[in-house]
Short mmCIF file of C-alpha atoms in Angstrom, two decimals:
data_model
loop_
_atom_site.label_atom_id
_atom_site.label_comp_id
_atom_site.label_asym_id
_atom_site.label_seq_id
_atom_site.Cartn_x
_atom_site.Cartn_y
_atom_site.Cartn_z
CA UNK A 1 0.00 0.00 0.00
CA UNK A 2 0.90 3.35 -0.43
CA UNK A 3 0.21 6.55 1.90
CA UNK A 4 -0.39 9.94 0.47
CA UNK A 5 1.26 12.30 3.84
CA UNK A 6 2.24 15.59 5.44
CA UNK A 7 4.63 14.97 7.69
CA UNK A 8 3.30 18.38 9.84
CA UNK A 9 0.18 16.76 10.08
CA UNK A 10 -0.64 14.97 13.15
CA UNK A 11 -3.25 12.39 11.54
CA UNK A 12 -0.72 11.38 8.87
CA UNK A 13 2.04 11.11 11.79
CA UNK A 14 -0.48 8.70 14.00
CA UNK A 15 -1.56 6.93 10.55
CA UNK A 16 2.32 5.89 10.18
CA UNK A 17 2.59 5.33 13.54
CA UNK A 18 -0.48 3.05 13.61
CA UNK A 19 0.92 0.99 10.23
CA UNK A 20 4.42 0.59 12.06
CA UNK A 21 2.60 -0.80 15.01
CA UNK A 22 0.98 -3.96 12.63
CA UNK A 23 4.02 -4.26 10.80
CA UNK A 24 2.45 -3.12 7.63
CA UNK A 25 4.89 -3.07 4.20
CA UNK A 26 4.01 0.52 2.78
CA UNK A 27 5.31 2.90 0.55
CA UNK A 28 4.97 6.91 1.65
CA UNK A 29 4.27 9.53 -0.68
CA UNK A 30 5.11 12.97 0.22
CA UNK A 31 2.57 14.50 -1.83
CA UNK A 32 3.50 18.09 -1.31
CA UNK A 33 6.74 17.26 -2.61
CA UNK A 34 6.13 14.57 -5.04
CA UNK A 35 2.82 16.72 -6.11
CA UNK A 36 0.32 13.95 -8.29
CA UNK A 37 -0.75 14.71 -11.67
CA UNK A 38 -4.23 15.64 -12.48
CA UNK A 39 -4.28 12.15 -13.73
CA UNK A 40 -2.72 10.23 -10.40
CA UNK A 41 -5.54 12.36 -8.88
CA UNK A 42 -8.63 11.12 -11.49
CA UNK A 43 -7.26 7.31 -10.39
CA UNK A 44 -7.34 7.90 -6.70
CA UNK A 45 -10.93 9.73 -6.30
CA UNK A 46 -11.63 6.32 -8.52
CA UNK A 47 -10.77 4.04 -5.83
CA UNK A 48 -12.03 6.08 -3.16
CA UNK A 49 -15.30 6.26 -5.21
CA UNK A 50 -15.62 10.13 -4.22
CA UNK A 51 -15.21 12.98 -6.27
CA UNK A 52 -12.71 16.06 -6.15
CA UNK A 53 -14.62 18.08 -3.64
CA UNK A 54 -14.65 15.38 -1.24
CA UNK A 55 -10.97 15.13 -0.81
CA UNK A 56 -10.46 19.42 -0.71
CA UNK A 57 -9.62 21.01 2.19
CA UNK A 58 -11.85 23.90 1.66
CA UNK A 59 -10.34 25.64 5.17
CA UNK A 60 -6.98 26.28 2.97
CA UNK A 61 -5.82 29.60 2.79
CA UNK A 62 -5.48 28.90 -0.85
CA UNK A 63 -9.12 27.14 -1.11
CA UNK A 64 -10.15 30.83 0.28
CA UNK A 65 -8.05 32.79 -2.54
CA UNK A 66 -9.66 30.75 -5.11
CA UNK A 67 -12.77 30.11 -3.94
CA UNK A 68 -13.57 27.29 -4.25
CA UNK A 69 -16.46 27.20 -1.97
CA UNK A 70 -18.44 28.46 -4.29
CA UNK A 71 -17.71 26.44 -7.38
CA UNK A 72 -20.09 24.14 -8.76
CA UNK A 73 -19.98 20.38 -7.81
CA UNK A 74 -20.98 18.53 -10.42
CA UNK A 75 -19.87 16.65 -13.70
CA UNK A 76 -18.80 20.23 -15.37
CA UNK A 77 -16.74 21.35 -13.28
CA UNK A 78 -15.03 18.16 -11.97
CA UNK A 79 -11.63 18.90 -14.03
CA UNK A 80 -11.46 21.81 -12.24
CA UNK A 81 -11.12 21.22 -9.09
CA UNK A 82 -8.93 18.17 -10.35
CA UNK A 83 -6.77 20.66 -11.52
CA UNK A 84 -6.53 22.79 -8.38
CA UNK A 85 -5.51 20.06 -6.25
CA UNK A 86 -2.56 19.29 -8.83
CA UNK A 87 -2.06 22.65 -8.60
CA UNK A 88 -2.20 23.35 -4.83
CA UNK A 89 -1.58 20.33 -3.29
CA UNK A 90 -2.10 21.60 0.32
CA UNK A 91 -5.75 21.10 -0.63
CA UNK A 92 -5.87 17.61 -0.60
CA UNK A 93 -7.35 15.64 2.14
CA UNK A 94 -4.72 13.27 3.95
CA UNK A 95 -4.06 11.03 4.61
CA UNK A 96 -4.61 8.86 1.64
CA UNK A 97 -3.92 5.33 1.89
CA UNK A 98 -4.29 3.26 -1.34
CA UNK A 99 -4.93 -0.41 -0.38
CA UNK A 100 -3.46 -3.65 -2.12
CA UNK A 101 -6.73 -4.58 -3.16
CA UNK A 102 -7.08 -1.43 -5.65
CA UNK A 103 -9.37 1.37 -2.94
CA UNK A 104 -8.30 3.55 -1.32
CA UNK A 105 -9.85 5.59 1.53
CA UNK A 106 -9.15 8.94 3.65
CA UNK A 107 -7.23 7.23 6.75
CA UNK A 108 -8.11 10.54 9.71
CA UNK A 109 -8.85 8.00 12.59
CA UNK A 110 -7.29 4.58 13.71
CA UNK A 111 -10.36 2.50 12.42
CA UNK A 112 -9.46 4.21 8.74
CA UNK A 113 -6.23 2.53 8.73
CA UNK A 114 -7.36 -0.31 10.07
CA UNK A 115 -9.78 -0.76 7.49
CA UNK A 116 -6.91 -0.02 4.62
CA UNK A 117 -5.04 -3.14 6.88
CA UNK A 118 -7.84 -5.41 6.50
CA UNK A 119 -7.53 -5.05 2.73
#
């Protein structure tokens, strides 16, 4: 599996912590260094089965500068918020843990990561 982090965030530190616990094999993906393309992004919502909005962190100082409160959510505008998460990639949602078994889910609480264990 593979983690999507920010190591100054203090779910993605007890995520790792909770995955060293069990042992887990696991790749980690600093993803504000090693920023995913708009396509890495499209395959991710995918196996989370949510779309862009649900993964933005709309409290961003960025998310405020562009708005993006107030954009549509819906088919249309889909590649756009795609895009501003390649873009900014503060405004994704972490962590992201894609499982061995091709999902992937937000891991913010132990029972998250847990679930991405089971998989």
């Amino acid at each position: 599996m593979e983690i999507w982090i920010n190591p100054a965030c203090s779910k993605c530190r007890s995520a790792l912590s909770l995955l060293d616990a069990e042992e887990a094999e696991y790749t980690v993906r600093r993803y504000l260094e090693d920023v995913p393309s708009e396509d890495e992004i499209r395959g991710v919502l995918q196996r989370l089965g949510l779309e862009p909005w649900d993964i933005t962190r709309t409290g961003e100082a960025v998310a405020k500068e562009l708005g993006v409160k107030e954009w549509a959510r819906d088919a249309g505008s889909r590649d756009q918020w795609v895009r501003a998460l390649a873009e900014h990639p503060e405004l994704i949602q972490r962590p992201i843990i894609t499982a061995d078994d091709g999902t992937a889910l937000v891991a913010r609480t132990e029972e998250a990561v847990r679930d991405a264990l089971s998989r």
